[in-house]
Short mmCIF file of C-alpha atoms and ligand atoms in Angstrom, two decimals:
data_model
loop_
_atom_site.label_atom_id
_atom_site.label_comp_id
_atom_site.label_asym_id
_atom_site.label_seq_id
_atom_site.Cartn_x
_atom_site.Cartn_y
_atom_site.Cartn_z
CA UNK I 205 128.85 107.72 109.11
CA UNK I 206 125.20 106.69 109.15
CA UNK I 207 122.03 108.18 110.78
CA UNK I 208 119.88 105.22 111.50
CA UNK I 209 116.47 105.66 113.02
CA UNK I 210 114.81 102.49 114.19
CA UNK I 211 111.07 103.28 113.20
CA UNK I 212 108.04 101.20 113.90
CA UNK I 213 105.27 101.85 111.63
CA UNK I 214 102.27 100.92 114.09
CA UNK I 215 99.00 99.96 112.24
CA UNK I 216 95.40 99.59 114.19
CA UNK I 217 92.83 97.32 113.23
CA UNK I 218 89.38 98.81 113.10
CA UNK I 219 88.09 101.14 115.78
CA UNK I 220 84.25 100.88 116.49
CA UNK I 221 81.88 103.92 117.62
CA UNK I 222 81.80 101.90 120.58
CA UNK I 223 85.54 101.49 121.36
CA UNK I 224 86.27 104.94 123.92
CA UNK I 225 89.59 106.97 123.56
CA UNK I 226 90.61 104.99 126.52
CA UNK I 227 90.36 101.69 124.87
CA UNK I 228 91.91 102.90 121.89
CA UNK I 229 94.92 104.73 124.10
CA UNK I 230 95.33 101.23 125.67
CA UNK I 231 95.93 99.47 122.38
CA UNK I 232 98.37 102.23 121.41
CA UNK I 233 100.22 101.99 124.26
CA UNK I 234 100.69 98.19 123.80
CA UNK I 235 101.94 99.06 119.99
CA UNK I 236 104.17 101.80 121.78
CA UNK I 237 105.62 99.32 124.26
CA UNK I 238 106.27 96.38 121.81
CA UNK I 239 107.95 98.79 119.30
CA UNK I 240 110.00 100.05 122.39
CA UNK I 241 110.79 96.46 123.14
CA UNK I 242 112.11 95.97 119.42
CA UNK I 243 114.39 99.00 119.70
CA UNK I 244 112.35 101.51 117.92
CA UNK I 245 113.06 104.91 118.68
CA UNK I 246 110.07 106.78 116.40
CA UNK I 247 106.24 104.96 116.31
CA UNK I 248 103.89 106.29 113.73
CA UNK I 249 100.22 105.89 114.44
CA UNK I 250 97.52 106.11 111.62
CA UNK I 251 94.83 108.89 110.58
CA UNK I 252 92.10 109.77 112.93
CA UNK I 253 93.12 107.18 115.62
CA UNK I 254 91.51 107.70 118.46
CA UNK I 255 88.18 106.93 116.94
CA UNK I 256 86.40 105.24 114.46
CA UNK I 257 86.25 106.99 110.94
CA UNK I 258 83.40 109.25 111.65
CA UNK I 259 83.10 111.21 108.55
CA UNK I 260 81.13 107.67 106.96
CA UNK I 261 78.60 109.32 108.46
CA UNK I 262 76.15 112.49 107.79
CA UNK I 263 75.60 115.13 111.04
CA UNK I 264 73.47 117.78 110.22
CA UNK I 265 74.64 121.40 110.97
CA UNK I 266 74.67 122.39 114.90
CA UNK I 267 74.46 118.67 115.80
CA UNK I 268 76.85 118.28 118.62
CA UNK I 269 76.85 114.89 118.49
CA UNK I 270 79.53 115.41 115.91
CA UNK I 271 81.51 117.45 118.60
CA UNK I 272 82.37 114.28 120.41
CA UNK I 273 84.69 112.76 117.67
CA UNK I 274 87.35 116.09 118.40
CA UNK I 275 89.87 116.61 120.65
CA UNK I 276 90.01 120.28 122.16
CA UNK I 277 92.99 119.68 123.67
CA UNK I 278 96.56 117.51 122.75
CA UNK I 279 97.39 115.58 124.86
CA UNK I 280 94.10 115.89 126.85
CA UNK I 281 93.09 113.75 129.09
CA UNK I 282 92.34 110.61 127.57
CA UNK I 283 95.76 111.21 125.46
CA UNK I 284 98.25 112.05 128.18
CA UNK I 285 98.75 108.51 129.45
CA UNK I 286 100.06 108.02 125.85
CA UNK I 287 102.35 110.65 126.44
CA UNK I 288 103.45 109.80 129.60
CA UNK I 289 104.48 106.31 128.57
CA UNK I 290 106.06 107.36 125.45
CA UNK I 291 108.39 109.91 127.48
CA UNK I 292 108.92 107.25 130.10
CA UNK I 293 110.28 104.94 127.60
CA UNK I 294 112.23 107.90 125.51
CA UNK I 295 110.31 106.94 122.48
CA UNK I 296 109.00 109.78 119.97
CA UNK I 297 105.49 109.39 118.04
CA UNK I 298 103.24 110.39 115.57
CA UNK I 299 99.55 110.56 116.00
CA UNK I 300 96.45 111.09 114.04
CA UNK I 301 93.50 112.52 115.45
CA UNK I 302 90.22 115.20 114.65
CA UNK I 303 91.39 118.51 115.74
CA UNK I 304 88.60 121.17 117.24
CA UNK I 305 91.11 124.58 117.47
CA UNK I 306 90.65 127.74 118.71
CA UNK I 307 87.50 129.51 117.28
CA UNK I 308 86.06 126.31 116.68
CA UNK I 309 87.82 125.39 114.08
CA UNK I 310 88.16 121.85 112.62
CA UNK I 311 91.06 119.97 111.22
CA UNK I 312 92.27 116.86 110.31
CA UNK I 313 95.77 116.96 112.24
CA UNK I 314 98.66 114.80 113.04
CA UNK I 315 101.66 115.83 115.92
CA UNK I 316 104.80 114.73 115.85
CA UNK I 317 106.02 114.21 119.56
CA UNK I 318 109.83 113.87 120.54
CA UNK I 319 110.93 111.20 122.84
CA UNK I 320 110.68 113.80 125.93
CA UNK I 321 107.05 113.74 125.31
CA UNK I 322 106.70 117.11 124.00
CA UNK I 323 105.28 118.50 120.66
CA UNK I 324 107.64 118.88 117.92
CA UNK I 325 105.41 119.82 115.56
CA UNK I 326 101.92 119.42 113.81
CA UNK I 327 100.46 119.10 110.26
CA UNK I 328 96.95 119.71 109.14
CA UNK I 329 95.62 117.61 106.10
CA UNK I 330 95.68 119.61 103.26
CA UNK I 331 94.00 117.25 100.58
CA UNK I 332 90.59 116.79 101.94
CA UNK I 333 88.40 113.84 99.96
CA UNK I 334 85.11 112.84 99.23
CA UNK I 335 82.06 115.76 99.57
CA UNK I 336 80.81 117.95 101.55
CA UNK I 337 76.94 116.98 100.99
CA UNK I 338 74.51 114.20 102.03
CA UNK I 339 74.76 111.68 99.11
CA UNK I 340 72.37 108.99 100.32
CA UNK I 341 73.14 107.03 97.06
CA UNK I 342 76.39 105.96 98.74
CA UNK I 343 76.80 102.89 100.95
CA UNK I 344 78.82 105.17 103.13
CA UNK I 345 79.72 108.80 103.00
CA UNK I 346 82.70 110.23 103.14
CA UNK I 347 82.57 113.93 104.16
CA UNK I 348 85.62 114.86 105.20
CA UNK I 349 85.45 118.19 103.15
CA UNK I 350 82.03 119.09 105.39
CA UNK I 351 84.03 118.21 108.65
CA UNK I 352 87.25 119.58 108.10
CA UNK I 353 88.91 122.79 106.99
CA UNK I 354 91.77 122.52 104.47
CA UNK I 355 94.85 122.80 106.80
CA UNK I 356 96.74 126.57 107.33
CA UNK I 357 100.21 125.28 107.73
CA UNK I 358 101.24 124.17 104.61
CA UNK I 359 103.44 121.04 104.44
CA UNK I 360 106.08 121.88 107.13
CA UNK I 361 109.57 119.67 108.18
CA UNK I 362 110.99 119.42 111.51
CA UNK I 363 114.39 119.00 112.54
CA UNK I 364 113.97 115.40 114.52
CA UNK I 365 115.48 112.06 115.22
CA UNK I 366 118.79 113.38 114.03
CA UNK I 367 117.23 114.13 110.16
CA UNK I 368 114.52 116.42 108.34
CA UNK I 369 111.10 114.92 109.24
CA UNK I 370 107.63 115.88 107.55
CA UNK I 371 104.12 114.56 107.67
CA UNK I 372 101.15 113.99 105.47
CA UNK I 373 97.92 112.52 106.17
CA UNK I 374 95.96 109.76 103.78
CA UNK I 375 94.48 111.58 100.90
CA UNK I 376 97.70 113.73 100.52
CA UNK I 377 99.79 110.68 99.60
CA UNK I 378 98.25 110.32 96.38
CA UNK I 379 99.40 113.87 95.60
CA UNK I 380 103.04 114.25 93.58
CA UNK I 381 102.94 118.20 94.70
CA UNK I 382 102.41 117.06 98.73
CA UNK I 383 105.88 114.84 98.45
CA UNK I 384 107.69 117.46 96.47
CA UNK I 385 107.10 120.65 98.65
CA UNK I 386 108.40 118.08 101.44
CA UNK I 387 111.17 117.48 99.05
CA UNK I 388 112.16 121.04 98.64
CA UNK I 389 112.60 121.22 102.29
CA UNK I 390 115.17 118.22 102.42
CA UNK I 391 112.67 115.79 104.09
CA UNK I 392 114.26 112.42 104.50
CA UNK I 393 111.25 110.80 106.49
CA UNK I 394 107.59 111.36 105.86
CA UNK I 395 104.87 109.75 108.13
CA UNK I 396 101.97 108.89 106.44
CA UNK I 397 98.59 107.89 108.37
CA UNK I 398 95.61 106.65 106.32
CA UNK I 399 92.11 105.18 106.65
CA UNK I 400 91.31 104.11 103.35
CA UNK I 401 87.93 102.13 102.82
CA UNK I 402 88.34 99.53 100.22
CA UNK I 403 85.48 100.82 98.08
CA UNK I 404 85.23 104.04 96.47
CA UNK I 405 81.64 104.35 95.70
CA UNK I 406 82.07 106.79 92.91
CA UNK I 407 84.79 104.47 91.26
CA UNK I 408 83.78 101.25 92.08
CA UNK I 409 86.38 100.04 89.15
CA UNK I 410 89.15 101.07 91.44
CA UNK I 411 88.61 98.88 94.18
CA UNK I 412 90.47 95.46 93.05
CA UNK I 413 93.76 98.36 92.81
CA UNK I 414 93.10 99.79 96.17
CA UNK I 415 96.16 97.87 97.81
CA UNK I 416 98.42 98.37 94.87
CA UNK I 417 97.58 102.11 94.59
CA UNK I 418 98.29 102.94 97.84
CA UNK I 419 101.79 101.16 97.76
CA UNK I 420 102.17 102.68 94.16
CA UNK I 421 102.05 106.49 95.32
CA UNK I 422 104.28 106.10 98.58
CA UNK I 423 106.90 104.33 96.56
CA UNK I 424 106.63 106.94 94.08
CA UNK I 425 106.85 109.48 96.20
CA UNK I 426 109.67 108.14 98.41
CA UNK I 427 111.86 107.57 95.39
CA UNK I 428 110.88 110.92 93.63
CA UNK I 429 112.01 112.56 96.54
CA UNK I 430 114.99 110.89 98.25
CA UNK I 431 112.99 109.97 101.59
CA UNK I 432 112.20 107.04 103.62
CA UNK I 433 108.07 107.16 103.88
CA UNK I 434 106.29 105.53 106.54
CA UNK I 435 102.59 104.51 105.65
CA UNK I 436 100.15 103.37 108.73
CA UNK I 437 96.71 102.38 108.41
CA UNK I 438 93.58 102.04 110.26
CA UNK I 439 92.57 98.78 108.88
CA UNK I 440 89.57 96.34 108.88
CA UNK I 441 86.25 96.45 109.13
CA UNK I 442 84.91 99.37 111.15
CA UNK I 443 81.09 99.79 111.60
CA UNK I 444 80.65 97.58 108.48
CA UNK I 445 83.00 99.39 105.95
CA UNK I 446 86.00 97.38 105.12
CA UNK I 447 89.61 99.52 104.98
CA UNK I 448 92.70 98.49 103.76
CA UNK I 449 95.80 97.74 105.33
CA UNK I 450 99.38 97.28 103.65
CA UNK I 451 101.43 99.43 106.32
CA UNK I 452 104.53 99.43 105.67
CA UNK I 453 108.24 101.54 105.38
CA UNK I 454 109.62 102.19 102.09
CA UNK I 455 113.42 103.16 101.19
CA UNK I 456 114.46 106.04 99.22
CA UNK I 457 114.81 103.80 96.64
CA UNK I 458 111.11 102.98 96.65
CA UNK I 459 111.56 99.56 98.08
CA UNK I 460 109.34 98.52 100.48
CA UNK I 461 111.88 97.44 103.89
CA UNK I 462 109.09 96.42 106.02
CA UNK I 463 105.32 95.63 105.55
CA UNK I 464 102.48 93.67 107.80
CA UNK I 465 100.68 90.86 107.10
CA UNK I 466 97.23 91.68 108.28
CA UNK I 467 94.33 93.97 109.10
CA UNK I 468 94.71 94.14 112.73
CA UNK I 469 97.02 95.89 115.42
CA UNK I 470 100.25 95.16 113.96
CA UNK I 471 103.84 96.39 113.97
CA UNK I 472 106.44 96.73 110.70
CA UNK I 473 109.70 97.76 112.02
CA UNK I 474 112.73 98.78 109.91
CA UNK I 475 116.19 100.87 110.65
CA UNK I 476 115.97 103.70 108.72
CA UNK I 477 119.67 105.16 107.82
CA UNK I 478 118.77 108.54 106.68
CA UNK I 479 122.10 108.89 104.85
CA UNK I 480 120.76 106.75 102.65
CA UNK I 481 118.58 109.50 101.09
CA UNK I 482 121.82 111.76 100.21
CA UNK I 483 122.90 109.89 96.95
CA UNK I 484 119.50 110.34 95.57
CA UNK I 485 118.84 113.93 96.91
CA UNK I 486 122.65 114.46 95.09
CA UNK I 487 122.22 112.65 91.69
CA UNK I 488 119.14 111.60 90.09
CA UNK I 489 116.77 114.31 92.37
CA UNK I 490 119.32 117.12 93.20
CA UNK I 491 116.00 119.37 92.79
CA UNK I 492 118.12 122.41 92.66
CA UNK I 493 120.14 121.32 89.47
CA UNK I 494 117.68 119.61 87.80
CA UNK I 495 113.92 121.16 88.18
CA UNK I 496 112.77 123.37 85.62
CA UNK I 497 110.33 125.71 87.79
CA UNK I 498 110.14 128.22 84.91
CA UNK I 499 108.12 125.31 83.08
CA UNK I 500 105.99 124.60 85.98
CA UNK I 501 103.45 127.39 86.01
CA UNK I 502 100.44 125.24 85.45
CA UNK I 503 101.27 123.31 88.60
CA UNK I 504 100.31 126.86 90.85
CA UNK I 505 97.50 128.05 88.38
CA UNK I 506 94.16 127.21 89.94
N1 ING J 1360 90.51 108.25 102.72
C1 ING J 1360 91.02 108.14 101.24
C2 ING J 1360 92.42 108.21 100.81
O1 ING J 1360 92.57 108.83 99.85
C3 ING J 1360 90.01 107.24 99.14
C4 ING J 1360 90.24 108.38 100.31
C5 ING J 1360 89.57 106.57 99.55
C6 ING J 1360 90.73 107.93 97.94
C7 ING J 1360 89.37 105.26 98.28
C8 ING J 1360 90.65 107.10 96.75
C9 ING J 1360 90.05 105.69 96.94
O2 ING J 1360 93.25 107.12 100.61
C10 ING J 1360 91.48 109.37 103.29
N2 ING J 1360 90.87 109.64 104.52
O3 ING J 1360 91.92 110.15 102.52
#
């Protein structure tokens, strides 16, 4: 028996400040239709897919211009056409966006939408990189700690597409704990959108390794938890800031099944047989049999 899901990782090229949400939704729709034409049942879009990566800029407290970057509802007027098109095609998708939730709480969020166009679940980013005060020495800011709260929903998994699906967002993919919490829930497919600048101002000596680190952490996360991993970039030069690509689909063996070639709007498509996870989850990474949590206390101490 096999449980094959054909997945499309839908990389977005740069989204500039002047691009409207409608402009971006047009691009997302084109990627969705192309993925459907390729037989995809699930399309994964990047983190903060609807706008340019606004945490690269400083906004004073109370500056209403910051609110422009968030969605108050999902779907909202600008995104409903995408949900409608997906439902018409019978294709599910994952979409990253900035969420302005009840009470004015702000999250870096990803939503999982089923083939009928309804929300299956959502994840709010937990590992927020960067800084929360203005650091003018930087070529550009990275103010996610200022513009988002730490996610308050843990690392959930969802029964969807014939298996167990989870989501992470960008910096989460660098932290083994994030994959492991999903792995302990039996996750078989993890979708991870990201916006990753090529240059990291506090550690320029890391820049040359950026593409390598991107695949390293996702391949490790896949193998060590017996799960597929779908990494999806918003890539290319946004407002003068180059961001990495490297969108790919990774097998539980850790091998890359498909990856994009460039930094634009581009699909990587692969058949993911979720049953391929089983041999990893029942032997080398049988977490119940082989882990020794009594010796891991340091992992959860502050
Ligand atoms: N971006 C980056 C990421 O973790 C970063 C932050 C950039 C970390 C460069 C390390 C090096 O991929 C987001 N949005 O988390």
